[in-house]
Each structure stands twice: as C-alpha cells, then as structure tokens.
CSV table of C-alpha atoms in Angstrom, one decimal:
chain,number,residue,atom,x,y,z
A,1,UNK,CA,13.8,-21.0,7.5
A,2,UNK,CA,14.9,-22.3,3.9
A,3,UNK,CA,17.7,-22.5,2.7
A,4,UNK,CA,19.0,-23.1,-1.0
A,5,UNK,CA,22.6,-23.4,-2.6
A,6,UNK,CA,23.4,-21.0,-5.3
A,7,UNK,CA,23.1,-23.4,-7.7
A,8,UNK,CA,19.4,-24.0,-7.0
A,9,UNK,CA,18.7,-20.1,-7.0
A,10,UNK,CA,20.5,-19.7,-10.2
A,11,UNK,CA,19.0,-22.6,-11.5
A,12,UNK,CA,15.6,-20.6,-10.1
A,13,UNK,CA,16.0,-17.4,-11.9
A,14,UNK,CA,18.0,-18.4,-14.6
A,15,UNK,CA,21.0,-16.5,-14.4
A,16,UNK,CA,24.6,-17.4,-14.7
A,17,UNK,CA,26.7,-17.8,-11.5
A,18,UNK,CA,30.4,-17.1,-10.6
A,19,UNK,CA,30.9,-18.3,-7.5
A,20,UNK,CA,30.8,-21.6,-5.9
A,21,UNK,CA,27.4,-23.4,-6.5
A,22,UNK,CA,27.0,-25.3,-3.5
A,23,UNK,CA,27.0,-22.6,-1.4
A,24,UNK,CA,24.3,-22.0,1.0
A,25,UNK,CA,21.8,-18.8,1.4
A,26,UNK,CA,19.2,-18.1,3.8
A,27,UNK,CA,18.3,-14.4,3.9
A,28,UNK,CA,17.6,-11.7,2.0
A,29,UNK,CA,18.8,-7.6,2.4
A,30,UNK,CA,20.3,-4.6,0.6
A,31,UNK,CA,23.6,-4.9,-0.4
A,32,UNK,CA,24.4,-2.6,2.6
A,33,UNK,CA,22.5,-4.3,5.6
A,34,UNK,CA,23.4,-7.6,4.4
A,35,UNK,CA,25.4,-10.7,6.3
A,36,UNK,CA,26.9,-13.5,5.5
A,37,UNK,CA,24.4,-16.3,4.5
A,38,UNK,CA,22.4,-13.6,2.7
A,39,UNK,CA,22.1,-12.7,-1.1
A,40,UNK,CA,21.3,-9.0,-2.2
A,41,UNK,CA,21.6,-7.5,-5.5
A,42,UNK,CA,22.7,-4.4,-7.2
A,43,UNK,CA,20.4,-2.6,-9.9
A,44,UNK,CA,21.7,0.6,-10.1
A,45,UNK,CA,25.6,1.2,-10.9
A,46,UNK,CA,25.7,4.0,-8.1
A,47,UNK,CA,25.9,1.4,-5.8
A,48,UNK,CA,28.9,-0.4,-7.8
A,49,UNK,CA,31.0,1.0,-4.9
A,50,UNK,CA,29.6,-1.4,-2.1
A,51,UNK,CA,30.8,-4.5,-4.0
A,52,UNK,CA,33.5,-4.3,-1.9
A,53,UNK,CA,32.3,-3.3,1.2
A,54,UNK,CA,29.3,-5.7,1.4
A,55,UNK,CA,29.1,-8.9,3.8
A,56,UNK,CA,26.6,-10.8,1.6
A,57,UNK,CA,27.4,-14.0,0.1
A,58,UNK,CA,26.5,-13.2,-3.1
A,59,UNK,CA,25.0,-10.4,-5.3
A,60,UNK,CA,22.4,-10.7,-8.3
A,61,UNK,CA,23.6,-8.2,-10.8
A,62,UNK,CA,23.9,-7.6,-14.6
A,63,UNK,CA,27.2,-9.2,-16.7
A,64,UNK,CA,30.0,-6.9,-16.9
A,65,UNK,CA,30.0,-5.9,-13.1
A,66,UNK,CA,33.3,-5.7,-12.0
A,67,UNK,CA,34.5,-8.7,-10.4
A,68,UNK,CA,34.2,-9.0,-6.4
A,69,UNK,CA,35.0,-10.7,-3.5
A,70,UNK,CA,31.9,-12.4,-3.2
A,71,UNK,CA,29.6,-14.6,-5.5
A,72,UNK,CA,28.2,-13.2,-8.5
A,73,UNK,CA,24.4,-14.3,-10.0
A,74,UNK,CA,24.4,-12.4,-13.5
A,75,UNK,CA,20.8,-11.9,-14.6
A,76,UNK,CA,19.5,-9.5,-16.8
A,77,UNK,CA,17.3,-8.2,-14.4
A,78,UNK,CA,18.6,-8.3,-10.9
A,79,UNK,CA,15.7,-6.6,-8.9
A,80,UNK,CA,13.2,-8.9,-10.8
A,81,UNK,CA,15.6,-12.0,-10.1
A,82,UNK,CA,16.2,-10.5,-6.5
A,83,UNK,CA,11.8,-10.4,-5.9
A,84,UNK,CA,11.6,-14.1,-7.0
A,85,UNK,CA,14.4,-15.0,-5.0
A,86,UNK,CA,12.4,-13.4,-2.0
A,87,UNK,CA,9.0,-16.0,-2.8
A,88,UNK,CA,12.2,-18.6,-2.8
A,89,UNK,CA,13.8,-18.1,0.7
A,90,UNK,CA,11.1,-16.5,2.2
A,91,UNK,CA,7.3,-17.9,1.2
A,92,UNK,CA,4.1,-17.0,2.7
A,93,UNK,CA,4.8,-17.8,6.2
A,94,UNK,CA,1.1,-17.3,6.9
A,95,UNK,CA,-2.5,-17.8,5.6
A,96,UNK,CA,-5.4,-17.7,7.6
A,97,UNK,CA,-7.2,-20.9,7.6
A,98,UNK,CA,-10.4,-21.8,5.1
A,99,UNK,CA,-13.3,-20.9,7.1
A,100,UNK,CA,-15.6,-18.8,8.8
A,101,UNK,CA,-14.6,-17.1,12.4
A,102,UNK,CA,-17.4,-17.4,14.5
A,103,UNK,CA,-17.6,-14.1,15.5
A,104,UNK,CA,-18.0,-12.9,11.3
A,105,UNK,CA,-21.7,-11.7,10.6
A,106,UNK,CA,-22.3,-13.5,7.1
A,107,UNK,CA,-25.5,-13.0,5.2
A,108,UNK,CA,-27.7,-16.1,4.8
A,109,UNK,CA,-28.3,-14.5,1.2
A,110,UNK,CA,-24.3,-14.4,0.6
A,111,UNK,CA,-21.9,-16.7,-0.8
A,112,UNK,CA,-18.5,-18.1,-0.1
A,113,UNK,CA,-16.6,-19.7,-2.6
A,114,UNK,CA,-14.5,-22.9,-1.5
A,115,UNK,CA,-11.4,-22.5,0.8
A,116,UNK,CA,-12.2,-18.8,1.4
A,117,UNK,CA,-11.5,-17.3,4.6
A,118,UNK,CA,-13.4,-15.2,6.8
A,119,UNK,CA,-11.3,-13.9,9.8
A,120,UNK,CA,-12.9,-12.0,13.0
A,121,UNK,CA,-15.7,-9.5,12.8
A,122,UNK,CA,-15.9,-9.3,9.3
A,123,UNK,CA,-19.1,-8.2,8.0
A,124,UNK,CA,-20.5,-10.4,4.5
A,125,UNK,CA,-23.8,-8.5,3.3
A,126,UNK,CA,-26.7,-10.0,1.4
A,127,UNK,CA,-26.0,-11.0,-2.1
A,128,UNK,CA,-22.0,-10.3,-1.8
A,129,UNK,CA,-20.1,-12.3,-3.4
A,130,UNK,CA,-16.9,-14.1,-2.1
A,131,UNK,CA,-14.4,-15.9,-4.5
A,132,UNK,CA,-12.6,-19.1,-3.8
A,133,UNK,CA,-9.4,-19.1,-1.5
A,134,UNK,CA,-10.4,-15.5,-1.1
A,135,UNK,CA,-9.1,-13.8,2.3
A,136,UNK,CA,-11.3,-11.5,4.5
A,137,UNK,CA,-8.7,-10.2,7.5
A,138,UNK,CA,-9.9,-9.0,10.6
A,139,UNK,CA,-13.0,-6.3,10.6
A,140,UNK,CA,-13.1,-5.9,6.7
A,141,UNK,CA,-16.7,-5.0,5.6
A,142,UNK,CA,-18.2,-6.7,2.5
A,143,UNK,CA,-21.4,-4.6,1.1
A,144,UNK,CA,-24.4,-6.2,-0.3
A,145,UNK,CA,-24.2,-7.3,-3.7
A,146,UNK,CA,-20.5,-6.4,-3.8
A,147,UNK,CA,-18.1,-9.3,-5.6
A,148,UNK,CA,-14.9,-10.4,-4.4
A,149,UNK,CA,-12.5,-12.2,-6.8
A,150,UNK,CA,-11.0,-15.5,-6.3
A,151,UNK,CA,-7.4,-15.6,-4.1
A,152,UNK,CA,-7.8,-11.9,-3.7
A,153,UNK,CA,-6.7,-10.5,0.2
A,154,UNK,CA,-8.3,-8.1,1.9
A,155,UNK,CA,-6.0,-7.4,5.1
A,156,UNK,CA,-7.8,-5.7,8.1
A,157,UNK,CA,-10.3,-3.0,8.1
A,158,UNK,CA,-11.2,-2.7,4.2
A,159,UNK,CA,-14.1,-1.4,3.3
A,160,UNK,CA,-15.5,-3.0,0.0
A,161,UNK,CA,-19.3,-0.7,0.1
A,162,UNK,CA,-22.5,-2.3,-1.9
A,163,UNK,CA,-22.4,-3.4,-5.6
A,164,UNK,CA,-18.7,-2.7,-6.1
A,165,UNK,CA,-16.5,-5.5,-7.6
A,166,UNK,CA,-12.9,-6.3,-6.9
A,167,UNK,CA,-11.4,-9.0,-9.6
A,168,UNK,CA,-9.1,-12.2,-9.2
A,169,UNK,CA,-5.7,-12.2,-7.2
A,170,UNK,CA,-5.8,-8.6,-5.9
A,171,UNK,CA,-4.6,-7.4,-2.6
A,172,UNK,CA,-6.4,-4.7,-0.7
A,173,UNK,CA,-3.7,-3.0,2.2
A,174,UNK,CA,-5.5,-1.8,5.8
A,175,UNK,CA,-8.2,0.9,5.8
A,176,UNK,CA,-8.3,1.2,2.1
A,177,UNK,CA,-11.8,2.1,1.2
A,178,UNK,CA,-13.5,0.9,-2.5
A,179,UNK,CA,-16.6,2.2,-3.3
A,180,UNK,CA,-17.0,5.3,-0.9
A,181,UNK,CA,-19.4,8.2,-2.3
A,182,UNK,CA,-17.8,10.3,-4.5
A,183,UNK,CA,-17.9,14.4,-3.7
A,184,UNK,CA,-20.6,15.5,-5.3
A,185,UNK,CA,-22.8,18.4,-4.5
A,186,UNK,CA,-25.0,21.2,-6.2
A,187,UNK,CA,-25.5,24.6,-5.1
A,188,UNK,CA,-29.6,25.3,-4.7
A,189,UNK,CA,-30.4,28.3,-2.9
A,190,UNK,CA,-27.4,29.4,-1.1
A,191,UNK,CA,-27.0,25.5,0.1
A,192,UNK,CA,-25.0,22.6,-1.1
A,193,UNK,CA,-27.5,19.3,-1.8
A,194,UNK,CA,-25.8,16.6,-2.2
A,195,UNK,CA,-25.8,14.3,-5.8
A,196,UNK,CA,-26.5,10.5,-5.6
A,197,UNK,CA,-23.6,8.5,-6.3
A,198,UNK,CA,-25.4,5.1,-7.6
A,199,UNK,CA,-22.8,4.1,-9.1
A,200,UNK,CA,-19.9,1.6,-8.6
A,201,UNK,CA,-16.1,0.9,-8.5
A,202,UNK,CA,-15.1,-2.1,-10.7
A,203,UNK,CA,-11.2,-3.5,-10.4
A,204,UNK,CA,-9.8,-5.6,-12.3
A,205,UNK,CA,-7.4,-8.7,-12.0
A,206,UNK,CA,-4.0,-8.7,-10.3
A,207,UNK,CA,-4.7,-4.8,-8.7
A,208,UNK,CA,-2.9,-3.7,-5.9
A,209,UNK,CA,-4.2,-1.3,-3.7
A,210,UNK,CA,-2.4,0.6,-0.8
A,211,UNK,CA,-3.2,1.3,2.9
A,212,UNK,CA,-6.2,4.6,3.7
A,213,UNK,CA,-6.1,4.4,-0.4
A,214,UNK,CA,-9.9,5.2,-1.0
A,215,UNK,CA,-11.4,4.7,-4.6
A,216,UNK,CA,-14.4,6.8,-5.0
A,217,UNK,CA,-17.9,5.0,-6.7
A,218,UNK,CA,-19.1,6.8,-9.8
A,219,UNK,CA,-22.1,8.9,-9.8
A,220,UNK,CA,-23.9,6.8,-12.6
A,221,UNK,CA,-21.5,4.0,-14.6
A,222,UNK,CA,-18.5,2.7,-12.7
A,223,UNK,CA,-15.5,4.1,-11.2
A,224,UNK,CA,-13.0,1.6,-13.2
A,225,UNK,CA,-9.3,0.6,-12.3
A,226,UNK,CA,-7.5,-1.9,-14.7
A,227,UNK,CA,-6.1,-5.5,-14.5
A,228,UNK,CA,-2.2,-5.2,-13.2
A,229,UNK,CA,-2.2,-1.7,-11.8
A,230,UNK,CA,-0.6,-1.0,-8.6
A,231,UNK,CA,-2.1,1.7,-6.7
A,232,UNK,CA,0.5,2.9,-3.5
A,233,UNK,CA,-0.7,4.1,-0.1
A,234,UNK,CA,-2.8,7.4,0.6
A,235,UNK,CA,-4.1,7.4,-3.2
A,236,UNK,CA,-7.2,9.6,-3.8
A,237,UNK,CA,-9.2,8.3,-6.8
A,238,UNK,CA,-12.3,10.6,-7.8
A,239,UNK,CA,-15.7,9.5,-9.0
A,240,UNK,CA,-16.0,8.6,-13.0
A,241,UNK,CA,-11.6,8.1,-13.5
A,242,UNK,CA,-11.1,5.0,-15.6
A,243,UNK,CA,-7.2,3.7,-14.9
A,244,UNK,CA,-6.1,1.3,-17.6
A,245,UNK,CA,-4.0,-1.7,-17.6
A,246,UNK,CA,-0.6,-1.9,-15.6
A,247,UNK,CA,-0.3,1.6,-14.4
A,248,UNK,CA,1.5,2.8,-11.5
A,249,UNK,CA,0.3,5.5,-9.1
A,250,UNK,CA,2.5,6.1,-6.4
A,251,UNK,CA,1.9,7.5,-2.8
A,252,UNK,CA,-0.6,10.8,-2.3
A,253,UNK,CA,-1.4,11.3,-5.8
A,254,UNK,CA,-4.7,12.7,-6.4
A,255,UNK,CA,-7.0,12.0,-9.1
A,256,UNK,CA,-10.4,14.4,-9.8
A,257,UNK,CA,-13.3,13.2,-11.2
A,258,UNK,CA,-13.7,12.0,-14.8
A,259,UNK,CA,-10.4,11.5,-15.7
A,260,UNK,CA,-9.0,8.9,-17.4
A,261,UNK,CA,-5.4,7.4,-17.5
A,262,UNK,CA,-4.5,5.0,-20.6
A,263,UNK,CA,-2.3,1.7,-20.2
A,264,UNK,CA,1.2,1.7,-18.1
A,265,UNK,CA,0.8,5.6,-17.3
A,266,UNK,CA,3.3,6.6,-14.4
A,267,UNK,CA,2.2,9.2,-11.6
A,268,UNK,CA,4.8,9.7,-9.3
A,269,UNK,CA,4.0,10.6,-5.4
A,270,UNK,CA,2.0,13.5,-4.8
A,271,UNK,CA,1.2,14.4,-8.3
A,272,UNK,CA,-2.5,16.3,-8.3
A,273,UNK,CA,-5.1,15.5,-12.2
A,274,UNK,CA,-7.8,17.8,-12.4
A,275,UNK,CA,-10.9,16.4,-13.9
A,276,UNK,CA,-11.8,15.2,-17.2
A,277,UNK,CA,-8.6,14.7,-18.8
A,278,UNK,CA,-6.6,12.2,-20.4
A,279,UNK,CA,-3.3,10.8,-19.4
A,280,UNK,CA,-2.2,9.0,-22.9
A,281,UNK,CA,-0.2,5.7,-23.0
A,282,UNK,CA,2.9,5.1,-21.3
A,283,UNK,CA,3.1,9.1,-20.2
A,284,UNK,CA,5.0,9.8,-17.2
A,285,UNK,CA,4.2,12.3,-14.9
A,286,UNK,CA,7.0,13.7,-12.0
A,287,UNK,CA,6.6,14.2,-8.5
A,288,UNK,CA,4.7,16.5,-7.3
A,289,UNK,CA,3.5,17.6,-10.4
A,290,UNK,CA,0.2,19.6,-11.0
A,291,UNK,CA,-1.2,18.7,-14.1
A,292,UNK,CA,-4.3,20.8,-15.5
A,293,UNK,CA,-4.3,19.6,-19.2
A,294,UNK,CA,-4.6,16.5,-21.1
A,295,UNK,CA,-0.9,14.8,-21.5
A,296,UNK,CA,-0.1,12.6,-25.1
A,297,UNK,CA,0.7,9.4,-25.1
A,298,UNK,CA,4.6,8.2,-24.4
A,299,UNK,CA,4.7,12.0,-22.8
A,300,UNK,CA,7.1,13.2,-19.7
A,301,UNK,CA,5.8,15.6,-17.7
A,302,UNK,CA,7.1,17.7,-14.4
A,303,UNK,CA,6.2,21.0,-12.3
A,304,UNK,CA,3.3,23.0,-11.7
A,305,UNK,CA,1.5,23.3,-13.8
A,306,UNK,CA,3.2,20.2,-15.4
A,307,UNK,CA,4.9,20.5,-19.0
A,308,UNK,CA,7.0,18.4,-20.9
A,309,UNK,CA,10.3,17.5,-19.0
A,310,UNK,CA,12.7,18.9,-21.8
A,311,UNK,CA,11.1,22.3,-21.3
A,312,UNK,CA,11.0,22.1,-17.6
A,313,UNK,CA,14.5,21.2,-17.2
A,314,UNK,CA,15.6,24.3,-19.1
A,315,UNK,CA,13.2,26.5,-17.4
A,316,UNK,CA,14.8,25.3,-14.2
A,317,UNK,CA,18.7,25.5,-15.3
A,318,UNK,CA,17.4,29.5,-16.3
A,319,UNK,CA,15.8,29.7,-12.3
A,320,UNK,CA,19.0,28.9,-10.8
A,321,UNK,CA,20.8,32.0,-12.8
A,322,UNK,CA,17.8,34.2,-11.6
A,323,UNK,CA,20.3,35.5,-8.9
A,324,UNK,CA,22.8,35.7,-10.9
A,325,UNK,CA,21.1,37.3,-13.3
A,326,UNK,CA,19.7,39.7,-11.1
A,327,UNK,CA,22.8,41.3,-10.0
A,328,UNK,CA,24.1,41.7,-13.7
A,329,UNK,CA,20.8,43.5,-13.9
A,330,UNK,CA,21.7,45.9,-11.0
A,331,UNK,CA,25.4,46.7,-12.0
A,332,UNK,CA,23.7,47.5,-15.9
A,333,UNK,CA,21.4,49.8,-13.9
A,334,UNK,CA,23.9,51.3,-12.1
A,335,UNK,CA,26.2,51.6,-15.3
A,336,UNK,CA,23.4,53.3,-17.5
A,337,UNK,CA,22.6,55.5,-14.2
A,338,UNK,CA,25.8,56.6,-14.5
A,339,UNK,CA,25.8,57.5,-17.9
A,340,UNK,CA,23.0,59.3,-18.3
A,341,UNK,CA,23.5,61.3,-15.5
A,342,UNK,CA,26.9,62.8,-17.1
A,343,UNK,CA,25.1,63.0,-20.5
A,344,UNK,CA,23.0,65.7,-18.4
A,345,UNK,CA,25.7,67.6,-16.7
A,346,UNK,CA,27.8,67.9,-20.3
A,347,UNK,CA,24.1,68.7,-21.8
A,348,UNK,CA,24.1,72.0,-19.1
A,349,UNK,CA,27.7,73.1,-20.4
C-alpha cells in the first residue's frame, strides 16, 4: 500500500492545499463512500452538499468551494487531478512477466518484440507482429500478419483476426473482437451470397477499446479508428467507418457501414448511425439517439430521428402539454357543440 502526505500529492498535481500538509492518505473513493485516510474529490457542485457529510481526509476541488471540515486540494481540474492521484496511491499492482507461457502456440514465422508477454494459450500466427513490452493475457488470438503495437494490452480472450493492426499503448478489454468480417451479403436468386471482406481494421495510438466491443474489417481498404479514442463496452463498429482522433463512443452505440466520425465527436450510449454519413467535428450526439443524416461540425444532436438539441428540447416541453392540451381541445369541442346545436334550434323558429 502507498502512502503520501498532502503535500507530496499537491506537490503531484499541482494544486493549492488548505489543510495540513503532512497529512497522510492511502486510499481513494467518492466523496460518499470514503474514510478517513482517503482523498476524493468533488467535480460537480450538486454534490457541494456532501462537504459536510463526508469522512475523507481531504477533497480535490475547484477554488471558491465553500470551506469544510476537512482538507481542501484546489485544482482546476479535480477529476483529472483525482485520476493521477489514483496512478499515485494505487500503481499497477500487476504485470505479467516478459515472456512466453509455455502452453502459448507462437509461429516460428512470428515476432516478439523485447519484454513482451505472452500469457497461457494464446495463439501468435505466422507473420504477426508483436511490439515491445506488449501484453497478450490469457487465450487472446493474434492472426497472421496482424501487428500489435508496442506496451499495448490485450486482457483475455481478444481476438485480433489476420492483417489487422492495433497501434502503440492501446488497451484491448475481454472478448473484444478487431477485425471480424463485416455483414455483407448480396441477394442472387432468391439467396443471400455472401461479399468478401479482404479488408482490414487499422487502430491507432493510445485507443481504448471496451469488453464484447467488436470492430468490423472493411470489405476492401481498412476499417480505421483514430489515435486517443476511447471506444466503451458492447460497441458495434460496421465495415468501411473511419473514427478520427480523440472521440468518445460510449456503451451500445452502433455504427453502420461507411460512416465516418471527424475528431473528438461524442456518441452517447446506445445511440444507432446509419451508413455513409458524416459526424462533423466536435458534434455531440445524446443518448439514445437515432441519427439518419449527416450532423455539422460543433453540432448537438438528440431523439429519434436525432435533430439539433435546441429544437428537441422545445419539441419535448410542447409533448408534455399534449395532455393538457388535449383536454382544452375537448371542452372547445364541447363548447362549439354546444353552440351550434342552439344555432339550429333558433334556426327552426
């Protein structure tokens, strides 16, 4: 376990502490769950409230928090301070060894760089490429002439399938899947025959990639995800999408075929992209949206099918009068009813 003094953790991140600097931390937790000996922080100002409820010896937050009863660390950004402070107290308490476990199956015809690790029945193919102080866990599958970058982690069961290339420093989550075929088929004769897929997927540097995420190889060209994205658990990415630099897809989003997303684009869990459109720059897409058309650059988008968030918003403050509106609707019926049935009777005098 290590242990620190606020001073050295300031001193760390660079933020300005209230509080007495020879105090010790060990642990890490939300400002809720935490004990004493622990640092948290607060991000959000809806959580302001459990300055004076929490147990943690002290909090990483922004300057002009109200004072507490506990230690302050002001940073300008306390959920970035808070993740180094994490690597601080709590480093990698395990890497596998350098090596080769002897019950791996590594092609003569493959190569390993220096102080990669090969864990149990993990299965190198010929001409695959492994970097240096890369990690294979347990029972992940390297195809042939497939490329792994150097101090990139595969944890168990990936699936990296021939000629598809994974860049530096990445880390691959269980059962993720890069390079499956991508769903393709024609229609001949009252059968579906299926369409090579003979391309690849290519992913940059510094790429994340969830658990049972599977990246889909291209049919011709490259499937092609870029350097920084982070890519969440249960992601489907189609055959022929290009993802750009820094984006961030989260959980069960779906992505068809041929469609491309531009730099730090936001998809927020379970959104759905048909094919063969373009997410510009910096657009944001909600939850659970649907979208069917191309979205500009810087844009926010929600709903199905997804338009721009101003709009939506309005649309939705007008659904929640529906009822409302519905029963003004029936007492004007009932009103003009009314009416013209005594315009008839005094029409028969």
């Amino acid at each position: 376990m290590v242990e620190k003094t606020l001073g050295e953790i300031a001193a760390a991140v660079g933020g300005r502490l209230i509080g007495d600097p020879e105090l010790r931390v060990r642990g890490v937790a939300g400002i809720r769950e935490a004990q004493p000996g622990d640092i948290t922080f607060l991000a959000n100002a809806r959580y302001e409230r459990y300055l004076s409820e929490t147990r943690a010896s002290a909090v990483l937050c922004t300057d002009g928090m109200v004072a507490a009863r506990v230690a302050l660390l002001v940073v300008e950004n306390p959920y970035l301070a808070f993740q180094r402070v994490v690597q601080l107290l709590r480093p990698d308490s395990y890497r596998p060894p350098p090596g080769v476990h002897p019950t791996a199956v590594v092609s003569p015809s493959a190569t390993l760089g220096q102080g990669a690790s090969v864990g149990p029945w993990v299965v190198i193919e010929d001409a695959a490429v492994v970097g240096d102080r890369a990690i294979l866990m347990a029972g992940c599958y390297v195809g042939h002439q497939s490329r792994i970058g150097a101090d990139t982690v595969l944890y168990p069961h990936v699936v990296v399938r021939e000629e598809c290339e994974l860049g530096a420093r990445c880390i691959v989550h269980p059962g993720a899947v890069i390079g499956a075929d991508g769903f393709g088929f024609a229609l001949d004769a009252g059968r579906y025959q299926k369409v090579p897929q003979v391309g690849n997927v290519v992913v940059g540097d510094d790429v994340e990639i969830g658990a049972n995420t599977t990246i889909d190889r291209a049919t011709t060209d490259s499937t092609r995800i870029g350097d920084g994205t982070k890519i969440d658990n249960l992601v489907q990415i189609g055959h022929n999408v290009v993802i750009g630099r820094h984006c961030i897809i989260v959980a069960q989003v779906g992505i068809s075929g041929s469609t491309e997303l531009e730099d730090y684009v936001t998809l927020g869990g379970q959104v759905g992209l048909v094919g063969h459109i373009r997410i510009g720059a910096r657009a944001q897409v909600a939850a659970q949206s649907g979208v069917s058309k191309s979205v500009p650059p810087g844009e926010i988008v929600t709903g199905y099918p997804a338009m721009p968030h101003r709009i939506f918003r309005r649309l939705h403050a007008m659904f929640q009068k529906l009822p409302e509106l519905f029963q003004k609707i029936r007492v004007l019926e009932d009103r003009l009813g009314r009416l013209e049935r005594e315009r008839e009777r005094e029409a028969i005098r």
